[in-house]
PDB file of C-alpha atoms in Angstrom:
ATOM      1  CA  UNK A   1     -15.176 -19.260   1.737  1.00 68.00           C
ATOM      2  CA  UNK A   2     -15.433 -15.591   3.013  1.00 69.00           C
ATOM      3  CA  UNK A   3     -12.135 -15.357   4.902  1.00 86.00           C
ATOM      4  CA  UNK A   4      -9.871 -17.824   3.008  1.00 86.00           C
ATOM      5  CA  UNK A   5      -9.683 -14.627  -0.082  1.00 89.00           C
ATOM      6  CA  UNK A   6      -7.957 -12.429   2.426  1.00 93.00           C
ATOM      7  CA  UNK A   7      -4.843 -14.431   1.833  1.00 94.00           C
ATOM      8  CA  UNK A   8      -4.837 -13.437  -1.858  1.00 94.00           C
ATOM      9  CA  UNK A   9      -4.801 -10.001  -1.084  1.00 95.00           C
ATOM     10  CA  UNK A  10      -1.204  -9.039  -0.344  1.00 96.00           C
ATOM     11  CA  UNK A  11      -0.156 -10.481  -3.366  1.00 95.00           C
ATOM     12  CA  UNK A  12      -2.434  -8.125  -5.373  1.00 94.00           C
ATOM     13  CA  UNK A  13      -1.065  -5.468  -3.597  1.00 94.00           C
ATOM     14  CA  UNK A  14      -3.444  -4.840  -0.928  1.00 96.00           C
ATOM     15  CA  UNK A  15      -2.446  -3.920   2.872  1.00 96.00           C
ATOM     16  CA  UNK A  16      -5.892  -4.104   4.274  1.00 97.00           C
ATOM     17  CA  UNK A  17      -9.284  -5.562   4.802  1.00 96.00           C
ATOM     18  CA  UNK A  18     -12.414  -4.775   5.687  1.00 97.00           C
ATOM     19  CA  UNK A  19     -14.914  -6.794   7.309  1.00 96.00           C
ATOM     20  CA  UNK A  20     -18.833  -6.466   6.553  1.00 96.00           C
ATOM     21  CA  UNK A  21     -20.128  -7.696   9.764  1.00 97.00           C
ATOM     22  CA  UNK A  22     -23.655  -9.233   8.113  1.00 95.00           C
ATOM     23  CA  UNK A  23     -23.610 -12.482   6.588  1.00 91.00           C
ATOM     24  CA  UNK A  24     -20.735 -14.800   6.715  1.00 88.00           C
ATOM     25  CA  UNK A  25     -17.902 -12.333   7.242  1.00 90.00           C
ATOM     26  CA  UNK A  26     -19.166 -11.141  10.631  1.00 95.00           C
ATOM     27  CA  UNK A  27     -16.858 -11.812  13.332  1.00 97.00           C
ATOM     28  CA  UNK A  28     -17.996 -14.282  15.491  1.00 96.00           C
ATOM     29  CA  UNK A  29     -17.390 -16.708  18.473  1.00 96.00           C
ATOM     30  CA  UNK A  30     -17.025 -19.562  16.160  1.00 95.00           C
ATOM     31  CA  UNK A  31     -14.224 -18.101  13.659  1.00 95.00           C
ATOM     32  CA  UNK A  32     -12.783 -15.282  15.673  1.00 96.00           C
ATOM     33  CA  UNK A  33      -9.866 -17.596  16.185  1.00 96.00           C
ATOM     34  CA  UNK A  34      -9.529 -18.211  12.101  1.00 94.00           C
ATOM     35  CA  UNK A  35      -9.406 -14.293  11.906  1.00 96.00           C
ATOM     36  CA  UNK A  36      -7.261 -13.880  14.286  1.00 96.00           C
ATOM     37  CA  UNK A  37      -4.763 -16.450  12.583  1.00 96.00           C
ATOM     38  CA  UNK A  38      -5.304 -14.442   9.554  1.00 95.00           C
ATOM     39  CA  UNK A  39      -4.011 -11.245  10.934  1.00 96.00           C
ATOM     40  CA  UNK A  40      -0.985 -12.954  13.006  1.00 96.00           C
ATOM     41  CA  UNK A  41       0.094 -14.940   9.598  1.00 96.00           C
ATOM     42  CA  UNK A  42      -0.380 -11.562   7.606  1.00 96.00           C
ATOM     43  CA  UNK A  43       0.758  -7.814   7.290  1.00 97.00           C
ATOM     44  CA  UNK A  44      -3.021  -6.960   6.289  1.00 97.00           C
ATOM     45  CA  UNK A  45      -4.522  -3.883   8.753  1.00 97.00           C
ATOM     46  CA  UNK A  46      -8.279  -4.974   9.290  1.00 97.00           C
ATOM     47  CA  UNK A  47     -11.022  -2.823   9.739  1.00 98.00           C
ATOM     48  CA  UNK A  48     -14.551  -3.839  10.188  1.00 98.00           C
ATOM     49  CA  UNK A  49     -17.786  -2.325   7.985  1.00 98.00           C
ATOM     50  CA  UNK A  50     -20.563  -2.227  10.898  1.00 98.00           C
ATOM     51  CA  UNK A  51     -23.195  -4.068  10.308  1.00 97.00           C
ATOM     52  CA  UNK A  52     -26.551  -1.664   8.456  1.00 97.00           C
ATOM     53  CA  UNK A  53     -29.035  -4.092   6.800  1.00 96.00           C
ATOM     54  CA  UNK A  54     -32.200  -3.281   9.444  1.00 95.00           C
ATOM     55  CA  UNK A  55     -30.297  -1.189  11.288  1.00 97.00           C
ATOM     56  CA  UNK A  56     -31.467   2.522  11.721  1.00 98.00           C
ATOM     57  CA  UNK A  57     -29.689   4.790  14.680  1.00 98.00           C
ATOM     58  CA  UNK A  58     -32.878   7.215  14.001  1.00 98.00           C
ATOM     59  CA  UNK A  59     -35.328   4.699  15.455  1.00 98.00           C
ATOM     60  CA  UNK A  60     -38.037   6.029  17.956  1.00 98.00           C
ATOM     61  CA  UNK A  61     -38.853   2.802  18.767  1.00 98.00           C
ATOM     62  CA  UNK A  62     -37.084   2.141  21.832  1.00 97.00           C
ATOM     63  CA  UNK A  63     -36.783  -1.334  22.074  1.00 98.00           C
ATOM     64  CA  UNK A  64     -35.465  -1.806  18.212  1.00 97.00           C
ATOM     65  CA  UNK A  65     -32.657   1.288  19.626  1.00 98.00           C
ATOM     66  CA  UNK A  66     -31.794  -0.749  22.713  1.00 98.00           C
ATOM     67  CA  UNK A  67     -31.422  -3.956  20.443  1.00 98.00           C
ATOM     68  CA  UNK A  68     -28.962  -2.034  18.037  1.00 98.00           C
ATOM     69  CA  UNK A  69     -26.926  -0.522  20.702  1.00 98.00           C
ATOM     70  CA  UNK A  70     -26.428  -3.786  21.938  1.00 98.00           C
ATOM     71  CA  UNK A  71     -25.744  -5.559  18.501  1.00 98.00           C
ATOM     72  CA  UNK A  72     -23.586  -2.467  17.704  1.00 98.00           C
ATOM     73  CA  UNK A  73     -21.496  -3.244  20.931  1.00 98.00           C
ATOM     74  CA  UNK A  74     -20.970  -6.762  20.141  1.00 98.00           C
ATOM     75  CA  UNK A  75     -19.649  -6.242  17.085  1.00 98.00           C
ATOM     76  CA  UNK A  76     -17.138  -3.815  18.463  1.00 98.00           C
ATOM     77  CA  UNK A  77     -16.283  -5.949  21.152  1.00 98.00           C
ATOM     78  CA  UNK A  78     -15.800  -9.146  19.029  1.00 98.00           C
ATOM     79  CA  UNK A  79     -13.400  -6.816  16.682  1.00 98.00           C
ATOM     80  CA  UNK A  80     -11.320  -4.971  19.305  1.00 98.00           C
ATOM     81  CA  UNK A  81      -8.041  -6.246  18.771  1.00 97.00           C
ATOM     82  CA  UNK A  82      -8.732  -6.638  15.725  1.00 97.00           C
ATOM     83  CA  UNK A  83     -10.065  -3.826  13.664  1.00 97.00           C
ATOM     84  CA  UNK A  84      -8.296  -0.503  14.426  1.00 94.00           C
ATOM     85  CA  UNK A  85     -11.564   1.285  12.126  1.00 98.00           C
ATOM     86  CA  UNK A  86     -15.138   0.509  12.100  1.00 98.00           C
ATOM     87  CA  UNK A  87     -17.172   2.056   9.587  1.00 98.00           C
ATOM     88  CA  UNK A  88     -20.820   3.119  10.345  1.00 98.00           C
ATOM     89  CA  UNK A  89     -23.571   4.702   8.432  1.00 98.00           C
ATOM     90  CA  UNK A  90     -26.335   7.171   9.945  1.00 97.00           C
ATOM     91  CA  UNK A  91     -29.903   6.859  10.261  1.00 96.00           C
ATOM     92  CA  UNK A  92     -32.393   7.177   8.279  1.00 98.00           C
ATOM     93  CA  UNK A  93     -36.268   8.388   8.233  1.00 98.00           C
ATOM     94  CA  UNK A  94     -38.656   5.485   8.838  1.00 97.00           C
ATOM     95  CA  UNK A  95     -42.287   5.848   7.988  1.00 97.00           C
ATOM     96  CA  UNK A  96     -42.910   7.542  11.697  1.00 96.00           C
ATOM     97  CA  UNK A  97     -39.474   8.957  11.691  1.00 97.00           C
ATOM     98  CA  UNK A  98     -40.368  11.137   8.842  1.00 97.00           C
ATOM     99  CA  UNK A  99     -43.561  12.715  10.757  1.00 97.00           C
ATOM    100  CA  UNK A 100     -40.674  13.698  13.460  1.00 98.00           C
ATOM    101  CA  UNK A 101     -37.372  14.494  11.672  1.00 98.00           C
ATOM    102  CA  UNK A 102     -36.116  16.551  14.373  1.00 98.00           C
ATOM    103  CA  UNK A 103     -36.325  13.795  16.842  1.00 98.00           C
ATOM    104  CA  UNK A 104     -34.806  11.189  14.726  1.00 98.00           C
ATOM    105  CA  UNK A 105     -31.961  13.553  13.476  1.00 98.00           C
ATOM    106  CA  UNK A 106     -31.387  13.666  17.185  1.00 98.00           C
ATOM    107  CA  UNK A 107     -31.508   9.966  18.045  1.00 98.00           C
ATOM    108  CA  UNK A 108     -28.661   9.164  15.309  1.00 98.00           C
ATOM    109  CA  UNK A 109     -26.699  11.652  17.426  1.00 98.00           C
ATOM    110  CA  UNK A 110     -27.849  10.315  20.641  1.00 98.00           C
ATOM    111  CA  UNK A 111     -27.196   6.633  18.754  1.00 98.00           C
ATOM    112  CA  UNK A 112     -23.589   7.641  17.675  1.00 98.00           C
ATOM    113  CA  UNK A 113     -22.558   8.620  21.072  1.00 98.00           C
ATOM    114  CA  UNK A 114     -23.687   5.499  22.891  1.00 98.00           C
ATOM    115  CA  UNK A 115     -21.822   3.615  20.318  1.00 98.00           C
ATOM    116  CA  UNK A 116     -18.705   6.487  20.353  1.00 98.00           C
ATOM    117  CA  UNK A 117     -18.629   5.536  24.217  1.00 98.00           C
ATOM    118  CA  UNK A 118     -18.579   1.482  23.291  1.00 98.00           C
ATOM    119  CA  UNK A 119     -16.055   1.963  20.730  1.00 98.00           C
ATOM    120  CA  UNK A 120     -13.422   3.881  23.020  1.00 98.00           C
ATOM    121  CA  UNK A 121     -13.795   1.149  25.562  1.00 97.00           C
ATOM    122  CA  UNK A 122     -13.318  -1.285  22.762  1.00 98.00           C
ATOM    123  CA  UNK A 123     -10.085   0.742  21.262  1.00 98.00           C
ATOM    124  CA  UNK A 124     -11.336   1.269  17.974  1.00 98.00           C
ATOM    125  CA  UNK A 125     -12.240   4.815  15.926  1.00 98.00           C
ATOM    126  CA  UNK A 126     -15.775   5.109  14.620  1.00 98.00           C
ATOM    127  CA  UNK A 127     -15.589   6.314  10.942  1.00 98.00           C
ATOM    128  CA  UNK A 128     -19.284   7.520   9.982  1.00 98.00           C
ATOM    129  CA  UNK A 129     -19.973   7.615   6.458  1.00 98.00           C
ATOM    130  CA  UNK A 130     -20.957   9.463   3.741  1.00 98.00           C
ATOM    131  CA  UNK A 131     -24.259   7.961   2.065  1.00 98.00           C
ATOM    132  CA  UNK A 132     -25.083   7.962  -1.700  1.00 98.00           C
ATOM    133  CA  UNK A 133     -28.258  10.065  -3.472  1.00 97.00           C
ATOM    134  CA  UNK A 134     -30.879   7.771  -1.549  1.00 95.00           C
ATOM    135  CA  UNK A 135     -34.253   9.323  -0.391  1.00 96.00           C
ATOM    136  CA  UNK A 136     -34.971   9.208   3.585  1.00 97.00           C
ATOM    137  CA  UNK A 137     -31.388   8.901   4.376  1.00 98.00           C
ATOM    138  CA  UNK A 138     -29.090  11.215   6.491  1.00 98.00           C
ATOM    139  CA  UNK A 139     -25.440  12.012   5.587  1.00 98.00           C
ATOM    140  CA  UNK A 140     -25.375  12.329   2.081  1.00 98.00           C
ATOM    141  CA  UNK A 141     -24.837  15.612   2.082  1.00 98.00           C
ATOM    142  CA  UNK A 142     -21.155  17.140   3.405  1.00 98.00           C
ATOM    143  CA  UNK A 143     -23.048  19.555   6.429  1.00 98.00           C
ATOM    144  CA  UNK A 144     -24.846  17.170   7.852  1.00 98.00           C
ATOM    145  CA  UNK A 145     -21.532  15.031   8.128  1.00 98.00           C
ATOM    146  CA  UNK A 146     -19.766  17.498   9.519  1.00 98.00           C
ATOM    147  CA  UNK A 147     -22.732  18.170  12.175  1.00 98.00           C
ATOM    148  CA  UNK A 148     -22.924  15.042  13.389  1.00 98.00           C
ATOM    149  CA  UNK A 149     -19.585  14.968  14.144  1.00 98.00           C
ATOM    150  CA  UNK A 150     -19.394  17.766  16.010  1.00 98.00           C
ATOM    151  CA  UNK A 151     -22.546  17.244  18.079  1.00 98.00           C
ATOM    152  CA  UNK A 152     -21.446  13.423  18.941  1.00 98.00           C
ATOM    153  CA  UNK A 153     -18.108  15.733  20.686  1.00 97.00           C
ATOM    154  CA  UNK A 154     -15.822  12.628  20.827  1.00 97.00           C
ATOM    155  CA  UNK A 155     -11.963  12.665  19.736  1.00 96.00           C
ATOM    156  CA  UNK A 156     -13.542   8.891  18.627  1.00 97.00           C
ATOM    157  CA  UNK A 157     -15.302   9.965  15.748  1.00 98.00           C
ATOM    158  CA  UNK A 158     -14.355  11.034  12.249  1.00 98.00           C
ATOM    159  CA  UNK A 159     -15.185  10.537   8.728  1.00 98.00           C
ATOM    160  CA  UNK A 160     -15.753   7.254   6.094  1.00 98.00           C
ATOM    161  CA  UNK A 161     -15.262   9.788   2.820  1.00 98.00           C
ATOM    162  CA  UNK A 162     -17.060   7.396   0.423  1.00 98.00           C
ATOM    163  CA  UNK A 163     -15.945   9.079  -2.952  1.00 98.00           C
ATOM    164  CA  UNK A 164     -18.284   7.279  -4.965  1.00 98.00           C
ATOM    165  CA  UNK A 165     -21.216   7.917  -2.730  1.00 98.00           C
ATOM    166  CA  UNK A 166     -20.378  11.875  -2.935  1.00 98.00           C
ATOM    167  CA  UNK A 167     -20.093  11.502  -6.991  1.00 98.00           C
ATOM    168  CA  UNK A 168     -23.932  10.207  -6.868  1.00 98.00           C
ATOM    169  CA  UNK A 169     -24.865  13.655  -5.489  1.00 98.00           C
ATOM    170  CA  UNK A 170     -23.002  15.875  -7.800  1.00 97.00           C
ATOM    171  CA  UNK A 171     -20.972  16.598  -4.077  1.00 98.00           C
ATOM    172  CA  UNK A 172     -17.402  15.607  -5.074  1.00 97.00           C
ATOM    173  CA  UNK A 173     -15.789  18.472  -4.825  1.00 97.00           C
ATOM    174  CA  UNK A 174     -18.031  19.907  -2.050  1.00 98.00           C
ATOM    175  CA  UNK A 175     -16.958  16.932   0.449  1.00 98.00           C
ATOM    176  CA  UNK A 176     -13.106  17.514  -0.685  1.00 97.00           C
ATOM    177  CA  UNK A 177     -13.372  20.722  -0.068  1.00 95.00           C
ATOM    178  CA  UNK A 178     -15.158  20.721   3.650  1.00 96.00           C
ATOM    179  CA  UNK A 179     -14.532  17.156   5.502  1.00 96.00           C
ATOM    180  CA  UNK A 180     -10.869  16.818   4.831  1.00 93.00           C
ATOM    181  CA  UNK A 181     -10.190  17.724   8.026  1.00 94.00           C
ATOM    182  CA  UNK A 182     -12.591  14.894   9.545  1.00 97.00           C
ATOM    183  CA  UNK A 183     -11.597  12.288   7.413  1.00 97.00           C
ATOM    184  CA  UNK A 184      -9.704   9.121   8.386  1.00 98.00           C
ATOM    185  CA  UNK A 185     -11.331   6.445   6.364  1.00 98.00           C
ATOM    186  CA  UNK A 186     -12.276   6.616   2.716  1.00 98.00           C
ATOM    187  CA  UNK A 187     -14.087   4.157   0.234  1.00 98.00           C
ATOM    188  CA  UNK A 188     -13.367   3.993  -3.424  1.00 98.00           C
ATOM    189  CA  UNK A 189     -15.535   2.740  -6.525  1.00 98.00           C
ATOM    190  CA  UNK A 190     -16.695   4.648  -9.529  1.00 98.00           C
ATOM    191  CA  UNK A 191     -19.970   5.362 -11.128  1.00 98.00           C
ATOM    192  CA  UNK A 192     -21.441   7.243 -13.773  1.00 97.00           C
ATOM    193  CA  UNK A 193     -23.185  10.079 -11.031  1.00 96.00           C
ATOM    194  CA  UNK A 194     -26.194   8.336 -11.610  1.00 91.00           C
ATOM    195  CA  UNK A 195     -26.793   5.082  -9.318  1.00 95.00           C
ATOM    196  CA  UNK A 196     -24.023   3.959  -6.480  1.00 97.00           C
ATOM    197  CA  UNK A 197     -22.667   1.489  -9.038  1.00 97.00           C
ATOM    198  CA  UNK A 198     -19.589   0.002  -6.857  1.00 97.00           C
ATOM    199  CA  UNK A 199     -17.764  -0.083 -10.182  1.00 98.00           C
ATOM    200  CA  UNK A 200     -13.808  -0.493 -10.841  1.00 98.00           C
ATOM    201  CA  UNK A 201     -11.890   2.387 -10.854  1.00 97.00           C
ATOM    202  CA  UNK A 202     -11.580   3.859 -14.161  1.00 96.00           C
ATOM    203  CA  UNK A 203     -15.213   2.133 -15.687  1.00 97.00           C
ATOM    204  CA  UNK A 204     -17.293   5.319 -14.507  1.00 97.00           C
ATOM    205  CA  UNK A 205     -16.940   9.186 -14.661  1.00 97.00           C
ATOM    206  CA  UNK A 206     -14.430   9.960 -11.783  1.00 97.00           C
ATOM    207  CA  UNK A 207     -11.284  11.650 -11.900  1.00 96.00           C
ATOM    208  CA  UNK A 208      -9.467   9.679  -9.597  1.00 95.00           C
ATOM    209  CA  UNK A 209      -5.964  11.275 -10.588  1.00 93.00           C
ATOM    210  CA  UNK A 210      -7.775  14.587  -8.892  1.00 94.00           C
ATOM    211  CA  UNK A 211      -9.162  12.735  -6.017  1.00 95.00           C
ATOM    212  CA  UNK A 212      -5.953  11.844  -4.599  1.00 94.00           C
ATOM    213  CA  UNK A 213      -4.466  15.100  -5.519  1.00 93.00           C
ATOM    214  CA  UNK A 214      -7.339  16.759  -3.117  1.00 93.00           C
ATOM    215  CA  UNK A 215      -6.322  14.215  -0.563  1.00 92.00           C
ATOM    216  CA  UNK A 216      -2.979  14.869  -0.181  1.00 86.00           C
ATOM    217  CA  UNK A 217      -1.217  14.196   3.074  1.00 89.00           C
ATOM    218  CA  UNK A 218      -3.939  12.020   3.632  1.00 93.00           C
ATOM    219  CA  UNK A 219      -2.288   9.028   5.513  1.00 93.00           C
ATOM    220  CA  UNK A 220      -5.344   6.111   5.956  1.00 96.00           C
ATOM    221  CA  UNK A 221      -6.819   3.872   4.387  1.00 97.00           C
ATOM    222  CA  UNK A 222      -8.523   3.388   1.041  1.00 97.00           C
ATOM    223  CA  UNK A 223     -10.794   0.807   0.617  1.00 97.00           C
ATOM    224  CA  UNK A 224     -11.716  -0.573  -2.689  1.00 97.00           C
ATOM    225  CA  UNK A 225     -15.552  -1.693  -2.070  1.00 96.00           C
ATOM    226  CA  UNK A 226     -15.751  -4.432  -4.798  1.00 95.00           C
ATOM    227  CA  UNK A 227     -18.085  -7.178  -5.726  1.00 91.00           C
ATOM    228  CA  UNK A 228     -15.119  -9.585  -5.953  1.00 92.00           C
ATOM    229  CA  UNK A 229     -11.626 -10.359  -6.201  1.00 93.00           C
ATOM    230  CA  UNK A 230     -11.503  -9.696  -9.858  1.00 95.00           C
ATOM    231  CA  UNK A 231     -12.942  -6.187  -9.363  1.00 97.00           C
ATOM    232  CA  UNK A 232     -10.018  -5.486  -6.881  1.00 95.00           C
ATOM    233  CA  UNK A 233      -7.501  -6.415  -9.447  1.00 96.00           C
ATOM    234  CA  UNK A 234      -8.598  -4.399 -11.981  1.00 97.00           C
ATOM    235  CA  UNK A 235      -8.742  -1.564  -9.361  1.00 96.00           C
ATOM    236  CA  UNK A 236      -5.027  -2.138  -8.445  1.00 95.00           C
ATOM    237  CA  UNK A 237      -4.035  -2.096 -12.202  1.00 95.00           C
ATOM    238  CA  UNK A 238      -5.716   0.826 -12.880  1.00 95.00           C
ATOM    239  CA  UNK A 239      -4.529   3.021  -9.659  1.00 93.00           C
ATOM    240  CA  UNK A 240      -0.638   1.575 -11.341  1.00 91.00           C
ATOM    241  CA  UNK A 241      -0.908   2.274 -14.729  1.00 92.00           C
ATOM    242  CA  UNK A 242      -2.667   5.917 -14.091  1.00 86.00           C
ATOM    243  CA  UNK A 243       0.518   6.563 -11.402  1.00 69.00           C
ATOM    244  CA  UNK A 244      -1.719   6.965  -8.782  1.00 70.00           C
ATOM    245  CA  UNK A 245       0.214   4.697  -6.707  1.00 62.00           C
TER     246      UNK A 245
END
């Protein structure tokens, strides 16, 4: 029952959601009216998590990037009204990507502005994301953020500061320090530096009191990117009785 949880949520003392369009929480034509009665029958802000399992905006296969441009526009267009965020990650090197880096580092540029154009049609903010100590994958590291950005050039594009992501590379305070400016989204979940372990707060090696004393000011969202409802209340409990919140 993937939407029937969000009603639980306020109660915990959550004020948003976030949609993972893959699997059964995508957005569709069939239960776009249930979400929508969700939202009118709620005070919960949604945002949507755009969808990434086969998905790479560094393709240079043309048809595959004309297939995810299209997919990506869907799912913006099924959420506007809806979602007032959606968070996308970059590209990554494919086998024949990673004999031409240049040109795929360019087509998840080229990628992010067809989409950038989609989403301001569709009303919603594109909020690219930091990505976790992976190997072939852009954006982990807080320049190459922060160069995307600027060479997508749209007032529509900021910054998903996943803080548990950034702890995998030893980054923490590197990303604090240089895409505050950018960010308007952020994802939280521990970890133990290691592995992106999409723990509770407070079960890996973070300093959360620290985190949100770097983010000061900060006025969107945080999302707490559990594995289930159980995670999110121990999440809550811990941001309370640490007087984080």
């Amino acid at each position: 029952m993937p939407l029937e949880w969000a009603y639980e949520l306020e109660e915990m003392g959550f004020s948003a959601i976030e949609l993972v369009q893959e699997g059964k929480q995508k957005i569709t034509a069939e239960n776009i009216d249930r979400v929508q009665q969700i939202k009118d029958t709620t005070n919960l802000t949604f945002t949507i998590h755009m969808p990434f399992s086969d998905i790479n905006l560094a393709t240079l296969n043309p048809g595959i990037h004309k297939e995810i441009i299209r997919q990506m526009g869907h799912c913006l267009h099924m959420a506007s009204g809806l979602a007032e965020i959606a968070v996308i990650h970059p590209g990554y090197l494919s086998p024949e990507g990673a004999l031409y880096p240049e040109k795929a580092w360019d087509n998840t540029i080229g990628s992010l502005k067809e989409i950038s154009t989609i989403a301001v049609e569709e009303g919603i903010m594109l909020a690219l994301e930091n990505m976790p100590a992976m190997p072939h994958i852009f954006g982990k590291y807080p320049a190459e953020i922060l160069e995307i950005i600027e060479k997508v050039d749209s007032d529509n594009i900021g910054m998903t500061l996943d803080i548990g992501h950034a702890n995998t590379m030893g980054l923490l305070d590197e990303f604090l320090d240089s895409c505050r400016e950018v960010m308007v989204h952020s994802h939280i979940h521990d970890n133990h530096e290691k592995r992106d372990e999409h723990l509770p707060l407070g079960k890996g090696c973070i300093d959360w009191k620290k985190v949100f004393d770097r983010v000061d000011g900060y006025e969107g969202l945080f999302i707490t990117e559990m594995k289930n409802l159980e995670n999110g209340t121990e999440c809550m409990e811990y941001l309370k009785s640490n007087l984080i919140l």
